[in-house]
Short mmCIF file of C-alpha atoms in Angstrom, two decimals:
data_model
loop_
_atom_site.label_atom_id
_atom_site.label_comp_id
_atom_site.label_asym_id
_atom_site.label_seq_id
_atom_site.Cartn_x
_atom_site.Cartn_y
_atom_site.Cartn_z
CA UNK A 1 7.64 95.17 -24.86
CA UNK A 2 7.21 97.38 -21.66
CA UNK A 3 4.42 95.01 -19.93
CA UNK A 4 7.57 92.50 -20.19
CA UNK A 5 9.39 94.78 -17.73
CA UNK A 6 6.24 93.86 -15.27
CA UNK A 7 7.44 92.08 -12.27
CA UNK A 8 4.81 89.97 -11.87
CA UNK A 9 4.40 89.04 -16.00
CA UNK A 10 8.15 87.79 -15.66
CA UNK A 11 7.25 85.70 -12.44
CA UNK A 12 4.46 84.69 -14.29
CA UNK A 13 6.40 83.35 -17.76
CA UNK A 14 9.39 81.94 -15.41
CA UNK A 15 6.33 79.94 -13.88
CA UNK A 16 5.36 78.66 -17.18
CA UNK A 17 8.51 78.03 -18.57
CA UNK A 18 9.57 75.97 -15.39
CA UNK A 19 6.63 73.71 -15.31
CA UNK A 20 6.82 72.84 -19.41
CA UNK A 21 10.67 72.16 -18.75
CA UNK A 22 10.26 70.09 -15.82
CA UNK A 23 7.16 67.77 -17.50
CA UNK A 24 9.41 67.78 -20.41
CA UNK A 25 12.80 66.53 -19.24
CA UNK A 26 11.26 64.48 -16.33
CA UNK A 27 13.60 63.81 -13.23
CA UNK A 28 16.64 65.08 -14.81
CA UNK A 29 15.04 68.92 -13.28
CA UNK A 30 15.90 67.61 -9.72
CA UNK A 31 19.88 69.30 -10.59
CA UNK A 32 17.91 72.82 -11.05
CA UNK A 33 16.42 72.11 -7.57
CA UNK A 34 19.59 73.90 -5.73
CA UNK A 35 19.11 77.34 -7.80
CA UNK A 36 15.31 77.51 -6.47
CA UNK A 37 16.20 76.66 -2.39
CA UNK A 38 19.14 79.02 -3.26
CA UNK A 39 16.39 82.00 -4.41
CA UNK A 40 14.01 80.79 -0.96
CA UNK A 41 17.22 81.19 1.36
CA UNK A 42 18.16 84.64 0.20
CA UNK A 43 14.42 85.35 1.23
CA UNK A 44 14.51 83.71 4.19
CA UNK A 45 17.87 85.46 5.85
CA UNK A 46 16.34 88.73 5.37
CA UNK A 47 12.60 88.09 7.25
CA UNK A 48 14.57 87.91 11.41
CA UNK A 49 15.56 91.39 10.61
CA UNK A 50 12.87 92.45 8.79
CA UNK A 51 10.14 91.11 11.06
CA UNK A 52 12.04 92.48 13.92
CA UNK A 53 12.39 95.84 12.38
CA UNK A 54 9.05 96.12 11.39
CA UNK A 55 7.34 95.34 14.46
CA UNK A 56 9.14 97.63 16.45
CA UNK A 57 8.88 100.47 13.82
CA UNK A 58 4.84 99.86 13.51
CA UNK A 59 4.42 99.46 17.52
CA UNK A 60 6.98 102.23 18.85
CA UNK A 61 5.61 104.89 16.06
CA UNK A 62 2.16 104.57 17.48
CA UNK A 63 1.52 107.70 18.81
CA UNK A 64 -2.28 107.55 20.57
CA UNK A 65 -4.02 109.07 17.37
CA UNK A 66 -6.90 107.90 15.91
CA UNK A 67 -9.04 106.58 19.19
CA UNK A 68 -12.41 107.49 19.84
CA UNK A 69 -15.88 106.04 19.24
CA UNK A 70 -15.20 105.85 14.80
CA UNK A 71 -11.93 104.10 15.61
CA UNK A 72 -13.32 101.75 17.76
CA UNK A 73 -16.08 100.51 15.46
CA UNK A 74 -13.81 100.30 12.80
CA UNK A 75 -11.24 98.34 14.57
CA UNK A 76 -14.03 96.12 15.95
CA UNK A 77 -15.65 95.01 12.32
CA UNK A 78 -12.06 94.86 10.86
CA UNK A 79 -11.16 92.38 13.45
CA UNK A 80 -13.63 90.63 13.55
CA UNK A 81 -14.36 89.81 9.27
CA UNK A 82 -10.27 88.87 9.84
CA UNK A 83 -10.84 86.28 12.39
CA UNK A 84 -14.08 85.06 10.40
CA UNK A 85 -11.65 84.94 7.62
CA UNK A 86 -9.18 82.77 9.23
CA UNK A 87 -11.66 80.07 10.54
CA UNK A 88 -13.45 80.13 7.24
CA UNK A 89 -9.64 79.25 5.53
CA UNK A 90 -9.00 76.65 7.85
CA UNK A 91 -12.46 74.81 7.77
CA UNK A 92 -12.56 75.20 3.63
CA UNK A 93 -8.74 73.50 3.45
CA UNK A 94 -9.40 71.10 5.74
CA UNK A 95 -12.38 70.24 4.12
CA UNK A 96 -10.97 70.28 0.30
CA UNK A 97 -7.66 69.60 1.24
CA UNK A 98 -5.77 71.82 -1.20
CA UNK A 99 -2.44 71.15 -0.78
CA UNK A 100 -3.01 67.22 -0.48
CA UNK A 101 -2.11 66.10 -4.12
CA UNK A 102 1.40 66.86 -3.25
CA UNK A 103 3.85 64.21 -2.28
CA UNK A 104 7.33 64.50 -1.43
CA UNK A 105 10.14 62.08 -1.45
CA UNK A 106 12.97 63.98 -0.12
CA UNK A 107 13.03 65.03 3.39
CA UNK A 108 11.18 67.85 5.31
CA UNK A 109 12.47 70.23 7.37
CA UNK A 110 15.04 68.58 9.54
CA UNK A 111 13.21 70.22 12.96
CA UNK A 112 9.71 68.70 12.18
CA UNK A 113 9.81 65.39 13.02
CA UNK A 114 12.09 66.04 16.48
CA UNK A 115 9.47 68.88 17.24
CA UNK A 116 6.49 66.23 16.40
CA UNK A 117 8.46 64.05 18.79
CA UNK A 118 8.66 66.71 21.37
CA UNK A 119 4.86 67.71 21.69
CA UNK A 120 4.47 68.97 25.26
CA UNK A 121 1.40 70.80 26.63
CA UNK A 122 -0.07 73.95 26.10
CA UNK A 123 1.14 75.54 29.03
CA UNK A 124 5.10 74.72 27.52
CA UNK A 125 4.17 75.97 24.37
CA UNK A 126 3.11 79.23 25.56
CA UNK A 127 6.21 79.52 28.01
CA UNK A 128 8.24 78.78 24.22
CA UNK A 129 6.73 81.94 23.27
CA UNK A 130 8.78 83.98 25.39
CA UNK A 131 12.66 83.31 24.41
CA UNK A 132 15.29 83.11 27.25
CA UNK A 133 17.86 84.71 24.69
CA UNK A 134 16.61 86.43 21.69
CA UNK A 135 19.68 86.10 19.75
CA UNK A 136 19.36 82.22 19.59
CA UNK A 137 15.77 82.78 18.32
CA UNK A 138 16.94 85.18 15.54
CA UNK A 139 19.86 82.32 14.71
CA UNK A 140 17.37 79.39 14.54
CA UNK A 141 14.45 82.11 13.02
CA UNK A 142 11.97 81.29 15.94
CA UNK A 143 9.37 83.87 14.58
CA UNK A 144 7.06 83.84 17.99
CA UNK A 145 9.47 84.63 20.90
CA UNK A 146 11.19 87.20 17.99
CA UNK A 147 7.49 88.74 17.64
CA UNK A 148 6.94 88.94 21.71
CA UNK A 149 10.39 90.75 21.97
CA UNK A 150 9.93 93.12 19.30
CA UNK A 151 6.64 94.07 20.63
CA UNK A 152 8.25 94.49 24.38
CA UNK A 153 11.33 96.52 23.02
CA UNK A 154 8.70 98.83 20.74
CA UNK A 155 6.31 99.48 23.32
CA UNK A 156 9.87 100.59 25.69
CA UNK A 157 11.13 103.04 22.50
CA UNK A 158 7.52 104.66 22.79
CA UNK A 159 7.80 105.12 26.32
CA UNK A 160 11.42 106.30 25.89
CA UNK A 161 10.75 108.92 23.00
CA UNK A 162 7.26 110.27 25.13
CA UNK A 163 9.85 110.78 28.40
CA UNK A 164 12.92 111.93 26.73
CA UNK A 165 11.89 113.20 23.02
CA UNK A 166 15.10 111.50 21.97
CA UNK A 167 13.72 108.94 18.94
CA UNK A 168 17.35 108.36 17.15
CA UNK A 169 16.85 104.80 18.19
CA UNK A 170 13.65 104.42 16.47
CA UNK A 171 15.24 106.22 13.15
CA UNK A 172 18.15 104.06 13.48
CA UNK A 173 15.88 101.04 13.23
CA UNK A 174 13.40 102.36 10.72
CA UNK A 175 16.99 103.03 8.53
CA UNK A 176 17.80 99.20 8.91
CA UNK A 177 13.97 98.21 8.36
CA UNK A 178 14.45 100.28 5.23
CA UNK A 179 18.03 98.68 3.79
CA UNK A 180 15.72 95.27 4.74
CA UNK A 181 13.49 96.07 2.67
CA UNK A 182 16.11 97.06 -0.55
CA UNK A 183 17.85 94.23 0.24
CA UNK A 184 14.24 91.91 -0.60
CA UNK A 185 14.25 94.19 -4.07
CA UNK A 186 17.35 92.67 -5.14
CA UNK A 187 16.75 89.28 -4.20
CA UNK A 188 13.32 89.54 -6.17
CA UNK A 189 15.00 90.62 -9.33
CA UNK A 190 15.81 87.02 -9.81
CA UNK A 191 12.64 85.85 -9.16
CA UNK A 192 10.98 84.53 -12.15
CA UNK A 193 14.39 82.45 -12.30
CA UNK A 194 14.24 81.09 -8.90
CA UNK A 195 10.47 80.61 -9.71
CA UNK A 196 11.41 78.50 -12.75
CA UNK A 197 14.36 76.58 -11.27
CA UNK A 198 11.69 75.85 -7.91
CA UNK A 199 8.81 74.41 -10.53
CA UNK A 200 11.36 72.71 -13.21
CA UNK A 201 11.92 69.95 -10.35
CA UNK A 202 8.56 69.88 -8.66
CA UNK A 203 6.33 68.95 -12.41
CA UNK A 204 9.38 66.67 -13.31
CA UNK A 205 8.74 64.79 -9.92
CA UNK A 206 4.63 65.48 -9.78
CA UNK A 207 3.72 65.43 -13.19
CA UNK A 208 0.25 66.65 -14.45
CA UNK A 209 -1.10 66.56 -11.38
CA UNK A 210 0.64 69.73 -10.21
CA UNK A 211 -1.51 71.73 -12.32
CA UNK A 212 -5.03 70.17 -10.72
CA UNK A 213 -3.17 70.70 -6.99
CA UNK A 214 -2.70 74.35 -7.99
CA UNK A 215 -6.37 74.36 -9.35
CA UNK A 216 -7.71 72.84 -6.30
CA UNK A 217 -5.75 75.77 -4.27
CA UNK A 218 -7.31 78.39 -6.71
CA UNK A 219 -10.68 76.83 -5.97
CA UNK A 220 -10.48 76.84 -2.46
CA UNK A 221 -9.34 80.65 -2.49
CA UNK A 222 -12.00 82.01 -5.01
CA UNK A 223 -15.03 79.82 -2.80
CA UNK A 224 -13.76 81.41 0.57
CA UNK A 225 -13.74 84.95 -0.91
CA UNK A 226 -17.24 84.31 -2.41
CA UNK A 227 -18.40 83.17 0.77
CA UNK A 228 -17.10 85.93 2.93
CA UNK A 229 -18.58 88.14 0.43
CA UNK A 230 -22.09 86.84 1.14
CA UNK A 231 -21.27 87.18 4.93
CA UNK A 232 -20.61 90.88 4.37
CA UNK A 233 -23.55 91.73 2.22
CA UNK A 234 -26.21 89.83 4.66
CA UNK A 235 -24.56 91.80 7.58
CA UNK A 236 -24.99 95.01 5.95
CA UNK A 237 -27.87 94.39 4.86
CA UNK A 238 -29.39 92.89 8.53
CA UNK A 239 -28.12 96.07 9.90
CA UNK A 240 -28.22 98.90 7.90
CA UNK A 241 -31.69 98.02 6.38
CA UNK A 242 -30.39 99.14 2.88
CA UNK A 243 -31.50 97.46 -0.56
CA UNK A 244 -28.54 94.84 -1.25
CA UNK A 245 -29.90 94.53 -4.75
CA UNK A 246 -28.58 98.07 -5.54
CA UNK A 247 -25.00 97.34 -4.29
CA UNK A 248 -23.61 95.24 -7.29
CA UNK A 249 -23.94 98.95 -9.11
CA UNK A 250 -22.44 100.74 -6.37
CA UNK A 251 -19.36 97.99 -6.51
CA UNK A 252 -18.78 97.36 -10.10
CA UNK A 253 -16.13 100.42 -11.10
CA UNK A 254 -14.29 99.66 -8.19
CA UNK A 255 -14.50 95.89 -8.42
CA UNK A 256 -13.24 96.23 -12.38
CA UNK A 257 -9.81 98.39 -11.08
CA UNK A 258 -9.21 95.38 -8.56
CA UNK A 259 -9.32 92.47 -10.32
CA UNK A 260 -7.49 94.33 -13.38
CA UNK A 261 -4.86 95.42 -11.37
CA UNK A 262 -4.79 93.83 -8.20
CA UNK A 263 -3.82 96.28 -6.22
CA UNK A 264 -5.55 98.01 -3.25
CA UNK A 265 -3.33 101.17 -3.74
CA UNK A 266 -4.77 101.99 -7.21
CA UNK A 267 -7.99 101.52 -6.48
CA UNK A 268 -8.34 103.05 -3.43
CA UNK A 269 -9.23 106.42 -5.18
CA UNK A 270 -11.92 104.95 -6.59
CA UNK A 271 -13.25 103.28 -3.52
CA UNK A 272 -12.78 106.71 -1.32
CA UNK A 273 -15.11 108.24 -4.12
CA UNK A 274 -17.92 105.45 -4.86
CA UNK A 275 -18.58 105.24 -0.56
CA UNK A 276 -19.28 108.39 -0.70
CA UNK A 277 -20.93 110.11 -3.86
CA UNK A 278 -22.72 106.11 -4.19
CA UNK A 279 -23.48 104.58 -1.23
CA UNK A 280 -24.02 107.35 0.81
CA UNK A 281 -21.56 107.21 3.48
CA UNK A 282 -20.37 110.93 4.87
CA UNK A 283 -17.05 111.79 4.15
CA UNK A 284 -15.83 112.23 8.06
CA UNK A 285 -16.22 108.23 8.19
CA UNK A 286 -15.20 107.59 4.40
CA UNK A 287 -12.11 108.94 5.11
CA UNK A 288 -10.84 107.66 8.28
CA UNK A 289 -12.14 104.28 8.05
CA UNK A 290 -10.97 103.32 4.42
CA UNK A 291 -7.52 105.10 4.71
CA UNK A 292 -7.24 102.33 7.88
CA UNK A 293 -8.85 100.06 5.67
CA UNK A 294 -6.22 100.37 3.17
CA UNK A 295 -3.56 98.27 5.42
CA UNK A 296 -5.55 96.68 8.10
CA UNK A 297 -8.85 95.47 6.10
CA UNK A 298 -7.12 92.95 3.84
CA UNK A 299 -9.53 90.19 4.73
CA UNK A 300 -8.64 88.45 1.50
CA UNK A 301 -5.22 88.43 2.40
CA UNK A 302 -6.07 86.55 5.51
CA UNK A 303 -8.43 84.19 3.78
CA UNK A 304 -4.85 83.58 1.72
CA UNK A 305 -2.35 83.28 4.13
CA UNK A 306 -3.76 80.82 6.18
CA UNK A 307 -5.05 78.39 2.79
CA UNK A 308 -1.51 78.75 2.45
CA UNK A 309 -0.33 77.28 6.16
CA UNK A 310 -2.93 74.70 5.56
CA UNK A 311 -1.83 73.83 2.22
CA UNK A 312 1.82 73.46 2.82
CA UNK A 313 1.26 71.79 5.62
CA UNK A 314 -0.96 68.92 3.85
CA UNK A 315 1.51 69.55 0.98
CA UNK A 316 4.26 68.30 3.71
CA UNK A 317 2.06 65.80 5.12
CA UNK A 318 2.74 67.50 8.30
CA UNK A 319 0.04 66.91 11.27
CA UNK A 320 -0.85 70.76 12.18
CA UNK A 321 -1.55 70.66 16.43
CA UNK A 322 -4.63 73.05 17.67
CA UNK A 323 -1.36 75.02 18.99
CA UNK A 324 0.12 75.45 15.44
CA UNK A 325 -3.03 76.39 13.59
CA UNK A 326 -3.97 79.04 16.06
CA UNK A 327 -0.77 80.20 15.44
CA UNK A 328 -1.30 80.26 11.84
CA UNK A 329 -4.45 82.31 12.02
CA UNK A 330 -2.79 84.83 14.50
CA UNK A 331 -0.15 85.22 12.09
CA UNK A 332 -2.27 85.51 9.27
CA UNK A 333 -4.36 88.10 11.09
CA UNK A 334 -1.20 90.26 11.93
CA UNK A 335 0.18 90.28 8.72
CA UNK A 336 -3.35 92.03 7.69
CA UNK A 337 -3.56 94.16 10.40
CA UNK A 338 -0.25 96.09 9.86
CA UNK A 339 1.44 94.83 12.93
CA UNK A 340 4.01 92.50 10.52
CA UNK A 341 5.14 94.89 7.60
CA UNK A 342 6.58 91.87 5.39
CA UNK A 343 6.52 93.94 1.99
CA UNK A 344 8.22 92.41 -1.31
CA UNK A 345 5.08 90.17 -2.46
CA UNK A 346 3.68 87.04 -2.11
CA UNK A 347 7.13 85.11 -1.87
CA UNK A 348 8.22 86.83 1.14
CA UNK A 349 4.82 86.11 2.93
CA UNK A 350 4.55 82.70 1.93
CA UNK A 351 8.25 82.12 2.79
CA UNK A 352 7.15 84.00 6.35
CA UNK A 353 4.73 81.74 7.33
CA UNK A 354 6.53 78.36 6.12
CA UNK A 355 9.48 79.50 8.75
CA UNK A 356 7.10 80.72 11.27
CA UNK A 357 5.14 77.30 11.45
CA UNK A 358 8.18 74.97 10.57
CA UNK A 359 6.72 73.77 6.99
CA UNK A 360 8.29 72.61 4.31
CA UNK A 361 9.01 74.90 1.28
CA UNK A 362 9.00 72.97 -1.28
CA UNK A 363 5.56 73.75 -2.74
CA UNK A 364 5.99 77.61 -2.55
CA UNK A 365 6.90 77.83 -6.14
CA UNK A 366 3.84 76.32 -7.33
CA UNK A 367 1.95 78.91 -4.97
CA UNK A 368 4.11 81.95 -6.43
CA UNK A 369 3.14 80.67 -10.05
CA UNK A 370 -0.09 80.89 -9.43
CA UNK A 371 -0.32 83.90 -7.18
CA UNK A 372 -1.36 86.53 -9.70
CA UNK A 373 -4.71 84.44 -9.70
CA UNK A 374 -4.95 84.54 -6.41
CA UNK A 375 -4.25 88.18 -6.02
CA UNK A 376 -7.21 88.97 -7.98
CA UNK A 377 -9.21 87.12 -5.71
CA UNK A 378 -7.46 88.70 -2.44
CA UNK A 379 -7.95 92.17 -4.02
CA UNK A 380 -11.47 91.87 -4.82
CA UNK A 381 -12.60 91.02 -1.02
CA UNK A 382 -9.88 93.60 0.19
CA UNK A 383 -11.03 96.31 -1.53
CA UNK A 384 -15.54 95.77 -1.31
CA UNK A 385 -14.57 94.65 2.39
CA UNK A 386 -13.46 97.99 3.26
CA UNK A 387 -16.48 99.84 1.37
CA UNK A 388 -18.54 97.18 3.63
CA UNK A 389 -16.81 98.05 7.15
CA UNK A 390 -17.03 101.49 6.41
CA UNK A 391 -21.12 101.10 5.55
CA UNK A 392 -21.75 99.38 9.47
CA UNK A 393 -19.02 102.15 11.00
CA UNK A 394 -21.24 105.04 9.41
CA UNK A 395 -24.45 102.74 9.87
CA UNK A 396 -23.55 102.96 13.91
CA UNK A 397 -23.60 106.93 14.00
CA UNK A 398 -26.66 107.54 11.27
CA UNK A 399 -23.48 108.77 8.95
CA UNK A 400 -25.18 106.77 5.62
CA UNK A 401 -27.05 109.41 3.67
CA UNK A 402 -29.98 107.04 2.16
CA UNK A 403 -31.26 109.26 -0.48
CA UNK A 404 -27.86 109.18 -2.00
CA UNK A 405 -27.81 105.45 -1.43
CA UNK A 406 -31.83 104.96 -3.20
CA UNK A 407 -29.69 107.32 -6.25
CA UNK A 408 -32.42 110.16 -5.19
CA UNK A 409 -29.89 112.67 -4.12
CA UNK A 410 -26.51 113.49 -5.42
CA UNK A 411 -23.15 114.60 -3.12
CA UNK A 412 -19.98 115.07 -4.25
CA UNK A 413 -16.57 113.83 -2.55
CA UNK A 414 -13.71 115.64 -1.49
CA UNK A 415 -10.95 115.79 -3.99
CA UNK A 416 -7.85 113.81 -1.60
CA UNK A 417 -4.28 114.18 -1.91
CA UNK A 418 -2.69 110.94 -2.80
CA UNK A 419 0.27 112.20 -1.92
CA UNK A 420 -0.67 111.91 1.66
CA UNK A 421 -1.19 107.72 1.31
CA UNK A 422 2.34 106.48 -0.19
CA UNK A 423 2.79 104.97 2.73
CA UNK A 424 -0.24 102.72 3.60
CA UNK A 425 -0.80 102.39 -0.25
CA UNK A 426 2.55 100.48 -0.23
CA UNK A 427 1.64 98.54 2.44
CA UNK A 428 -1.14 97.47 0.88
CA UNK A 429 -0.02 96.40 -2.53
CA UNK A 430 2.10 94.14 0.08
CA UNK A 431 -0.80 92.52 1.35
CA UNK A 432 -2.76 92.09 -2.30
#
C-alpha cells in the first residue's frame, strides 16, 4: 500500500485508467477533455514566474567559483555531448517521425497559423528576441525575450550585490522562485487525474493507435540514448587508450540504481564511488566534475526534450522553421545545463517547451503516461555520461590511475557528505 503513495505509480495508473476508459466509451471522453486543459493551464500560469525567477536566481548567484583549467574541460565535454545530443534528437525524429501517428481535429493553438503567416527573416526573428516591454511578454508567455531579460536583470543583481553587498533583492526573488515552486507541488497532486482526464479523450478520438505512437516515441528515445552511448565509449576509448571491454563491469552497479530508480540524485553516491575506487579516476577530478555533472550533464534529458519539440510538433502537424528548431535545441540544452531550473517533473518541462515553441498540447498526456519509461532511459545516459566526462577531464591532466582501472591496484574513495548536495541532487531528479 505505501508504493501507492508514489507520485509517479499514481501518474502511472491514472495513465492506464484514462486510456482503457477512453477506448472503452469512444467519443463520449471528449466532455473529460476540459478537466485535462484545466490540469495543463494551472501548469502553464506558474512557468513566466518560475522561468523568470529561476534564471535570475541561477545567473545573479554565480559567484566566479569553480574556473580554472578542470572547469574548463568539464564545461567543454559537457557542452559539447549536449549539443551532439540535440542534433542526434532532431535527425532520429525527423527520420522516424515519432509524433506523426497523431491527428487532430480540433484546432491548434490559436497563434500558430497567424505566426506561420507572419514568417519574416532571420534578422526579425532575432530582433523578437529582445522584448520592447517585458510585461507583455510575461502576459502572452513569450519564453525568449522573458529568458534575454532575466539573464540582463541577473547579471545587474550580481553586479549590484559585488558593489554594494546588499543581496535582499536576490533573496526576495529566490523567496518567490521558492512559493513557485510549492505552488507546482499542489498543482501536481492532481496529476494522475489530469493525466487520466488528458488520455480519456485522446484514445477515444485515436484509438489503438495511440499506444504504437507512444511506442514509436519510446523507440526513438531508447535508440538515441544507445547511440550516444556508443559515441561516448569510442571517445573514451580513442583518447584515453583504456580497455572499453572492462567498462560494462565498472558501469553495471551504477547502471542497476538508475534504471531502478531513475533518479540521478540516488545514484550519484554510487557513481562518486565506482569513478574512483573502479575506473581509476583521482578523487580531486571525481569530485568536482560529477557534483557539476549532477545538474549540468543530463545529456539524456536533452536527447528527451527535444524528441519531445519534434514530436509535438509532428503530433500538431506544425511545420518547425530552421529558426524554431534551433530554438528547441537551445532550450533543450539550457534546461540541462542548469540555466532554466523548471523542477516539478516531466509535465512542467514538456508543458515548458510546448509554450516556448508555440505547440500544441494536446499530446502531452500521452508523453506524461509514458514518461516513467522514458526516465529510465534519460537516467541511464545521465548518470554513465557523467562517469564518461569525468574519464576525458582526468584523461587531460594524467588524473586516471590505470592500475586501478586494469583491477591491479586498489584505492579507496572519500566518504562525502550528502548533506552537502540537496541542492543539485534536486535539480537533478528534475531533469531525470
Amino acid at each position: 500500500m505505501k508504493a501507492l503513495k508514489h507520485p509517479a505509480l499514481q501518474i502511472g495508473i491514472g495513465a492506464i485508467a484514462g486510456l482503457v476508459f477512453g477506448l472503452i466509451v469512444g467519443e463520449w471522453a471528449a466532455n473529460l477533455k476540459f478537466v485535462g486543459d484545466m490540469f495543463i493551464r494551472l501548469i502553464q500560469m506558474s512557468i513566466v514566474p518560475l522561468v523568470l525567477a529561476s534564471v535570475i536566481v541561477a545567473t545573479a548567484s554565480m559567484s566566479g567559483a569553480g574556473t580554472g583549467r578542470i572547469a574548463f574541460r568539464t564545461f567543454k565535454w559537457m557542452l559539447g555531448f549536449s549539443v551532439v545530443a540535440a542534433f542526434l534528437a532532431w535527425g532520429l525524429s525527423a527520420l522516424i517521425k515519432p509524433g506523426a501517428g497523431m491527428v487532430f481535429d480540433g484546432e491548434l493553438e490559436p497563434t500558430l497559423e497567424q505566426e506561420a503567416a507572419d514568417t519574416t527573416g532571420w534578422q526579425d526573428t532575432l530582433l523578437n528576441f529582445v522584448s520592447k516591454n517585458v510585461f507583455e511578454a510575461m502576459s502572452t508567455a513569450s519564453m525568449v525575450p522573458i529568458i534575454i531579460f532575466a539573464l540582463l536583470f541577473g547579471v545587474a543583481l550580481r553586479i549590484h550585490i559585488n558593489t554594494s553587498g546588499d543581496d535582499r533583492v536576490l533573496t526576495f526573488i529566490d523567496q518567490i522562485q521558492q512559493i513557485v515552486l510549492t505552488m507546482i507541488r499542489l498543482v501536481m497532486y492532481i496529476a494522475p487525474i489530469g493525466v487520466f482526464c488528458l488520455l480519456a479523450p485522446l484514445a477515444g478520438d485515436v484509438g489503438l493507435s495511440v499506444v504504437s505512437t507512444a511506442l514509436k516515441y519510446l523507440g526513438t528515445t531508447a535508440l538515441g540514448v544507445a547511440i550516444l552511448f556508443v559515441l561516448f565509449v569510442v571517445v573514451v576509448t580513442a583518447r584515453t587508450r583504456l580497455n572499453p571491454w572492462k567498462l560494462p563491469g565498472k558501469l553495471v552497479e551504477q547502471t542497476a540504481i538508475a534504471v531502478t530508480t531513475t533518479s540521478s540524485a540516488v545514484t550519484f553516491p554510487t557513481v562518486l564511488k565506482n569513478t574512483v575506487e573502479k575506473v581509476g579516476v583521482s578523487q580531486k577530478v571525481a569530485n568536482f566534475t560529477l557534483s557539476i555533472g549532477l545538474t549540468m550533464g543530463s545529456y539524456g534529458a536533452v536527447l528527451n526534450y527535444m524528441i519531445v519539440v519534434m514530436f509535438l510538433a509532428q503530433a500538431g502537424r506544425v511545420e518547425l522553421t530552421i529558426g524554431d528548431i534551433a530554438l528547441g535545441m537551445a532550450l533543450a540544452i539550457l534546461l540541462n545545463m542548469g540555466t532554466i531550473t523548471v523542477p516539478g517533473g516531466f509535465p512542467v518541462v514538456a508543458t515548458f517547451l510546448a509554450t516556448s515553441l508555440d505547440l500544441p498540447l494536446e499530446a502531452i498526456g500521452l508523453l506524461i503516461a509514458v514518461d516513467w519509461f522514458a526516465g529510465i532511459f534519460r537516467t541511464f545516459l545521465n548518470v554513465n555520461g557523467d562517469t564518461f566526462v569525468a574519464m576525458l577531464v582526468a584523461n587531460a591532466d594524467d588524473e586516471i590511475d590505470r592500475e586501478v582501472y586494469n583491477g591491479t591496484k586498489a584505492v579507496v574513495s572519500e566518504e562525502i557528505d550528502v548533506s552537502a548536495f540537496v541542492d543539485v541532487m534536486a535539480k537533478a531528479d528534475a531533469t531525470d
